Amino acid sequence: MGAMVTCRRRVLGVSVAAVVLIALLYFNLHQLDFSGLRTFLDESNLDEHPRFGPQHHGQNSSVTNTATSSQPTTTSAPPVQTPSTTPPDKVIVIASTQSDDTSWIGENFPDWQHAIYVVDNQSAPLHTEINKGNEANVYLTYLIANYDNLPSTIVFSHDHRTHHHGSRSPPNIRGSSSTNDIAFDNVATIKALRIPYVQQTGYANLRCIQHPGCPAGLRPLRTPSLFSPMSPQERAMPAAWFELFGNHDVPEVLAAACCAQFAVSRDAVRKRGKAEYERFLWWLLDTPLDDYTSGRIFEFLWHVVFGMGAVHCPDEGVCYREQFGVGV
């Protein structure tokens, strides 16, 4: 009886040991399978596998391919540099009519802004309210419309490229013929114009030749002569001066080289408020004076408007050298 009990205990012990051994083996095998699967998932690139690539995810799949491509990377080209859209900081303002040829401006000055006014065509992109007062109407209209956005340098010019304006032959400086071009060709004149000089002085008449206009172009206080070509302007100037400037301090002499073509700086323009230019234009449009006389009034006043003295007649040689760099 005792022998049987001992045998059963041995069998039971072996059985328990066998069960424990089997359980341990099963558990270890199970762990190996999953750890191997995890290793496979971590180390494999399923997106590159023909059965697991992106083409098998479906069109609406949210799976993102984060694998690093084995293809060589390409460097993107640098951005294309587009031309600046900032307009040039200088402008040519032109007074013209429909019949005038102003093509010389665009052909010769691509590095300038152009403001070409047509005074007898209300359908033109730039035009005056009415055709009155000659070029003064255009100049004032431009200043008022652009007062808050003026470029630093402004050239006011007539529509013609070449001109004479009753000039005598200009002097030769050291035998140079450049003065002839500057005197009679607006392309040569504007191209030779020294912008720093305009910025320094504020106002520069594009004409260095003094006659007509200097040294004593207009004498507003003298007794008008019926035989003087200046009589209409001289008679009209005292009243015009008061209406334009609000005082009776009319100079005895007003003088500047003709003929209402000049350059000014933005700073010189803004020494007067916009309201003053509006008053000037209102006077020009409202005055009973004829176009010629009202235009001539301003021709003898532009240098005063932009800060020069009543008589502005610089030496011709100095003008050519400092303003245009000729004979330096």
Coordinates of C-alpha atoms in Angstrom, one line a residue:
M1 CA 0.0 0.0 0.0
G2 CA 2.8 2.4 0.9
A3 CA 4.6 1.5 -2.4
M4 CA 1.6 2.5 -4.4
V5 CA 1.2 5.9 -2.7
T6 CA 4.9 6.6 -3.4
C7 CA 4.5 5.6 -7.1
R8 CA 1.4 7.8 -7.5
R9 CA 3.2 10.8 -5.9
R10 CA 6.1 10.3 -8.4
V11 CA 3.7 10.1 -11.3
L12 CA 1.9 13.2 -10.1
G13 CA 5.1 15.1 -9.7
V14 CA 6.3 14.1 -13.1
S15 CA 3.0 15.2 -14.6
V16 CA 3.0 18.6 -12.9
A17 CA 6.6 19.1 -14.0
A18 CA 5.6 18.1 -17.5
V19 CA 2.7 20.6 -17.5
V20 CA 4.9 23.4 -16.2
L21 CA 7.5 22.6 -18.8
I22 CA 4.9 22.6 -21.6
A23 CA 3.5 25.8 -20.4
L24 CA 6.9 27.5 -20.3
L25 CA 7.7 26.2 -23.8
Y26 CA 4.4 27.5 -25.1
F27 CA 4.8 30.9 -23.5
N28 CA 8.3 31.3 -24.8
L29 CA 7.3 30.3 -28.3
H30 CA 4.4 32.8 -28.2
Q31 CA 6.7 35.7 -27.2
L32 CA 9.2 34.8 -29.9
D33 CA 6.6 34.9 -32.6
F34 CA 5.3 38.4 -31.6
S35 CA 8.7 39.9 -31.0
G36 CA 9.8 38.6 -34.4
L37 CA 6.7 40.2 -35.9
R38 CA 7.5 43.5 -34.2
T39 CA 11.1 43.3 -35.4
F40 CA 9.8 42.7 -39.0
L41 CA 7.4 45.6 -38.8
D42 CA 10.1 48.0 -37.4
E43 CA 12.9 47.0 -39.8
S44 CA 10.9 46.5 -43.0
N45 CA 9.7 49.2 -45.5
L46 CA 6.2 47.8 -46.3
D47 CA 5.4 50.7 -48.6
E48 CA 8.1 49.5 -51.0
H49 CA 6.8 45.9 -51.0
P50 CA 4.8 45.0 -54.0
R51 CA 2.0 43.7 -51.8
F52 CA 2.0 46.5 -49.2
G53 CA 3.0 49.6 -51.2
P54 CA 0.7 52.7 -51.5
Q55 CA -1.1 51.3 -54.5
H56 CA -2.7 48.7 -52.2
H57 CA -3.9 51.2 -49.6
G58 CA -6.8 52.5 -51.7
Q59 CA -7.5 56.0 -53.0
N60 CA -9.0 57.2 -49.7
S61 CA -6.4 55.8 -47.4
S62 CA -4.9 58.1 -44.8
V63 CA -1.7 56.2 -44.6
T64 CA 1.3 58.4 -45.0
N65 CA 4.6 57.2 -46.5
T66 CA 7.3 58.4 -44.2
A67 CA 10.0 56.1 -45.6
T68 CA 13.1 57.7 -47.0
S69 CA 13.3 57.2 -50.8
S70 CA 16.4 55.5 -52.1
Q71 CA 16.3 57.8 -55.2
P72 CA 18.8 60.7 -55.3
T73 CA 17.3 64.0 -54.1
T74 CA 17.1 67.0 -56.4
T75 CA 17.8 70.6 -55.4
S76 CA 15.0 73.0 -56.4
A77 CA 16.0 75.9 -58.6
P78 CA 16.4 79.3 -57.0
P79 CA 13.3 81.6 -57.4
V80 CA 13.3 83.7 -60.6
Q81 CA 14.1 87.4 -59.9
T82 CA 11.2 89.4 -61.3
P83 CA 11.8 93.0 -62.3
S84 CA 10.9 95.6 -59.7
T85 CA 7.4 97.1 -60.1
T86 CA 8.5 100.3 -58.4
P87 CA 8.2 103.2 -60.8
P88 CA 11.3 105.4 -61.5
D89 CA 11.8 108.2 -59.0
K90 CA 11.6 110.9 -61.8
V91 CA 8.9 112.0 -64.2
I92 CA 8.6 114.0 -67.4
V93 CA 5.4 116.0 -67.6
I94 CA 4.4 117.1 -71.1
A95 CA 1.8 119.6 -72.3
S96 CA 0.6 118.5 -75.8
T97 CA -2.3 118.6 -78.2
Q98 CA -3.8 115.8 -80.3
S99 CA -1.7 116.7 -83.4
D100 CA 1.6 116.6 -81.5
D101 CA 4.2 113.8 -81.9
T102 CA 5.4 112.8 -78.4
S103 CA 6.9 109.5 -79.4
W104 CA 10.4 110.9 -78.7
I105 CA 9.7 110.7 -75.0
G106 CA 9.0 106.9 -74.8
E107 CA 11.8 106.2 -77.3
N108 CA 14.4 108.0 -75.4
F109 CA 13.4 107.9 -71.7
P110 CA 12.5 104.4 -70.7
D111 CA 14.0 105.1 -67.2
W112 CA 11.6 107.9 -66.5
Q113 CA 7.9 108.1 -65.7
H114 CA 5.9 109.9 -68.4
A115 CA 2.8 112.1 -67.8
I116 CA 1.7 113.3 -71.2
Y117 CA -1.3 115.5 -71.0
V118 CA -3.5 116.2 -74.1
V119 CA -5.2 119.5 -73.6
D120 CA -7.7 119.3 -76.5
N121 CA -8.9 115.7 -76.0
Q122 CA -11.2 115.0 -73.0
S123 CA -11.0 111.2 -73.8
A124 CA -7.2 111.1 -73.4
P125 CA -5.9 109.2 -70.3
L126 CA -4.4 112.5 -69.1
H127 CA -6.1 115.7 -69.9
T128 CA -6.9 119.1 -68.4
E129 CA -10.4 120.2 -67.4
I130 CA -10.5 122.8 -70.1
N131 CA -8.0 123.9 -72.7
K132 CA -6.9 127.2 -71.2
G133 CA -3.7 128.8 -69.9
N134 CA -1.2 127.0 -72.2
E135 CA 1.3 124.7 -70.4
A136 CA 0.6 126.2 -67.0
N137 CA -2.7 124.4 -66.9
V138 CA -1.0 121.0 -67.4
Y139 CA 1.8 121.7 -64.9
L140 CA -0.6 122.7 -62.1
T141 CA -3.0 119.9 -62.9
Y142 CA -0.2 117.4 -62.5
L143 CA 1.0 118.9 -59.2
I144 CA -2.4 118.9 -57.7
A145 CA -3.3 115.3 -58.8
N146 CA 0.0 113.9 -57.7
Y147 CA 1.0 116.1 -54.7
D148 CA 1.0 113.3 -52.2
N149 CA 2.9 110.9 -54.4
L150 CA 5.4 113.0 -56.3
P151 CA 8.7 111.5 -57.5
S152 CA 11.8 113.2 -56.3
T153 CA 12.6 114.9 -59.6
I154 CA 10.0 116.4 -62.0
V155 CA 10.7 117.8 -65.5
F156 CA 8.1 120.0 -67.1
S157 CA 8.4 120.3 -70.8
H158 CA 6.6 121.2 -74.0
D159 CA 5.7 118.4 -76.5
H160 CA 8.3 119.2 -79.1
R161 CA 11.7 117.6 -79.2
T162 CA 13.5 120.4 -81.0
H163 CA 12.9 124.1 -80.5
H164 CA 14.3 127.6 -80.9
H165 CA 12.0 129.9 -78.9
G166 CA 13.7 133.0 -80.5
S167 CA 17.1 132.0 -79.1
R168 CA 20.3 133.4 -80.3
S169 CA 23.1 131.0 -80.9
P170 CA 24.4 129.6 -77.6
P171 CA 28.0 130.3 -76.5
N172 CA 30.6 127.6 -77.1
I173 CA 32.3 126.5 -74.0
R174 CA 35.9 125.4 -74.7
G175 CA 34.8 124.8 -78.3
S176 CA 32.2 122.2 -77.4
S177 CA 29.2 121.7 -79.6
S178 CA 27.3 120.1 -76.8
T179 CA 25.8 123.4 -75.8
N180 CA 24.0 123.5 -79.2
D181 CA 22.4 120.1 -78.6
I182 CA 21.4 121.1 -75.0
A183 CA 20.0 124.5 -76.2
F184 CA 17.8 123.2 -78.9
D185 CA 17.1 119.4 -78.4
N186 CA 15.0 118.4 -75.4
V187 CA 16.3 114.8 -75.5
A188 CA 19.9 116.0 -75.2
T189 CA 18.8 118.5 -72.5
I190 CA 17.0 116.1 -70.3
K191 CA 19.7 113.4 -70.7
A192 CA 22.4 115.8 -69.7
L193 CA 20.5 117.2 -66.8
R194 CA 22.3 116.5 -63.5
I195 CA 19.7 115.2 -61.1
P196 CA 21.9 116.0 -58.0
Y197 CA 22.0 119.7 -59.1
V198 CA 18.2 119.8 -59.3
Q199 CA 18.0 118.2 -55.8
Q200 CA 20.5 120.8 -54.5
T201 CA 18.9 123.9 -56.0
G202 CA 15.3 122.8 -56.1
Y203 CA 14.6 124.6 -59.4
A204 CA 16.5 124.5 -62.7
N205 CA 15.5 126.2 -65.9
L206 CA 16.2 123.8 -68.8
R207 CA 17.4 126.8 -70.8
C208 CA 20.8 128.3 -70.1
I209 CA 20.6 131.0 -72.8
Q210 CA 19.4 134.1 -71.1
H211 CA 17.7 135.9 -73.9
P212 CA 14.8 136.4 -74.0
G213 CA 13.7 136.7 -70.4
C214 CA 16.8 138.1 -68.8
P215 CA 18.2 140.3 -67.4
A216 CA 15.0 142.3 -67.0
G217 CA 12.1 140.5 -68.7
L218 CA 9.2 142.1 -67.0
R219 CA 8.8 145.4 -65.2
P220 CA 5.3 145.3 -63.6
L221 CA 5.5 148.7 -62.0
R222 CA 6.6 150.8 -64.9
T223 CA 4.1 152.8 -67.0
P224 CA 3.1 150.4 -69.8
S225 CA 4.0 151.2 -73.3
L226 CA 1.6 150.5 -76.1
F227 CA 4.6 149.5 -78.2
S228 CA 6.2 147.0 -75.8
P229 CA 5.4 143.3 -76.4
M230 CA 5.5 142.9 -72.6
S231 CA 2.8 145.5 -72.0
P232 CA -0.1 143.0 -71.6
Q233 CA 1.8 141.0 -69.0
E234 CA 3.2 144.0 -67.2
R235 CA -0.3 145.6 -66.9
A236 CA -1.8 142.3 -65.7
M237 CA 1.0 141.3 -63.3
P238 CA 0.2 143.5 -60.2
A239 CA -3.4 142.2 -59.9
A240 CA -2.4 138.7 -60.7
W241 CA 0.4 138.8 -58.1
F242 CA -2.1 139.8 -55.4
E243 CA -4.6 137.2 -56.4
L244 CA -2.0 134.4 -56.6
F245 CA 0.2 135.3 -53.5
G246 CA -2.1 137.4 -51.4
N247 CA 0.1 140.4 -51.1
H248 CA 1.0 143.6 -53.0
D249 CA 4.8 143.1 -52.8
V250 CA 5.2 143.0 -56.5
P251 CA 8.8 143.1 -57.5
E252 CA 10.0 145.9 -59.8
V253 CA 11.7 143.3 -62.0
L254 CA 10.7 139.7 -62.8
A255 CA 13.2 137.9 -64.9
A256 CA 14.0 134.3 -65.9
A257 CA 15.1 132.7 -69.1
C258 CA 12.1 131.7 -71.2
C259 CA 10.2 129.4 -72.0
A260 CA 8.5 127.5 -69.2
Q261 CA 10.6 124.3 -69.4
F262 CA 12.3 123.5 -66.1
A263 CA 13.0 120.8 -63.5
V264 CA 12.1 120.9 -59.9
S265 CA 12.6 118.7 -56.8
R266 CA 9.8 117.3 -54.8
D267 CA 11.0 119.2 -51.8
A268 CA 10.8 122.5 -53.6
V269 CA 7.2 121.7 -54.7
R270 CA 6.1 120.9 -51.2
K271 CA 7.4 124.1 -49.8
R272 CA 3.9 125.2 -50.8
G273 CA 0.8 123.4 -49.7
K274 CA -1.5 121.7 -52.2
A275 CA -4.1 124.4 -51.5
E276 CA -1.8 127.0 -53.0
Y277 CA -1.5 125.1 -56.3
E278 CA -5.3 124.7 -56.3
R279 CA -5.6 128.4 -55.9
F280 CA -3.1 129.0 -58.8
L281 CA -5.1 126.7 -61.1
W282 CA -8.4 128.3 -60.1
W283 CA -7.0 131.7 -61.0
L284 CA -5.8 130.4 -64.3
L285 CA -9.2 128.9 -65.3
D286 CA -11.2 131.9 -63.9
T287 CA -9.2 134.9 -65.1
P288 CA -10.6 136.9 -68.0
L289 CA -7.1 137.2 -69.4
D290 CA -6.5 135.5 -72.7
D291 CA -4.5 132.2 -72.9
Y292 CA -1.3 133.9 -74.1
T293 CA -1.3 136.5 -71.4
S294 CA -2.2 134.2 -68.5
G295 CA 0.3 131.6 -69.6
R296 CA 3.0 134.3 -69.8
I297 CA 2.2 135.5 -66.3
F298 CA 3.2 132.0 -65.0
E299 CA 6.2 131.9 -67.3
F300 CA 7.6 134.8 -65.4
L301 CA 6.5 133.3 -62.0
W302 CA 7.5 129.6 -62.1
H303 CA 11.0 130.4 -60.5
V304 CA 9.3 132.4 -57.8
V305 CA 6.7 129.7 -57.2
F306 CA 9.5 127.2 -56.5
G307 CA 11.6 129.4 -54.2
M308 CA 13.9 131.4 -56.4
G309 CA 14.3 135.2 -56.2
A310 CA 12.4 137.6 -58.4
V311 CA 15.4 137.7 -60.8
H312 CA 16.8 134.3 -61.7
C313 CA 19.4 134.7 -64.4
P314 CA 22.4 132.5 -63.7
D315 CA 25.5 132.9 -65.8
E316 CA 25.3 130.9 -68.9
G317 CA 28.7 129.2 -68.6
V318 CA 28.0 128.3 -65.0
C319 CA 24.6 127.0 -66.0
Y320 CA 26.1 124.7 -68.6
R321 CA 28.8 123.4 -66.3
E322 CA 26.9 122.9 -63.1
Q323 CA 23.5 122.0 -64.5
F324 CA 24.6 119.9 -67.5
G325 CA 28.2 119.1 -66.9
V326 CA 29.3 120.7 -70.1
G327 CA 32.7 122.3 -70.2
V328 CA 33.8 120.9 -66.8

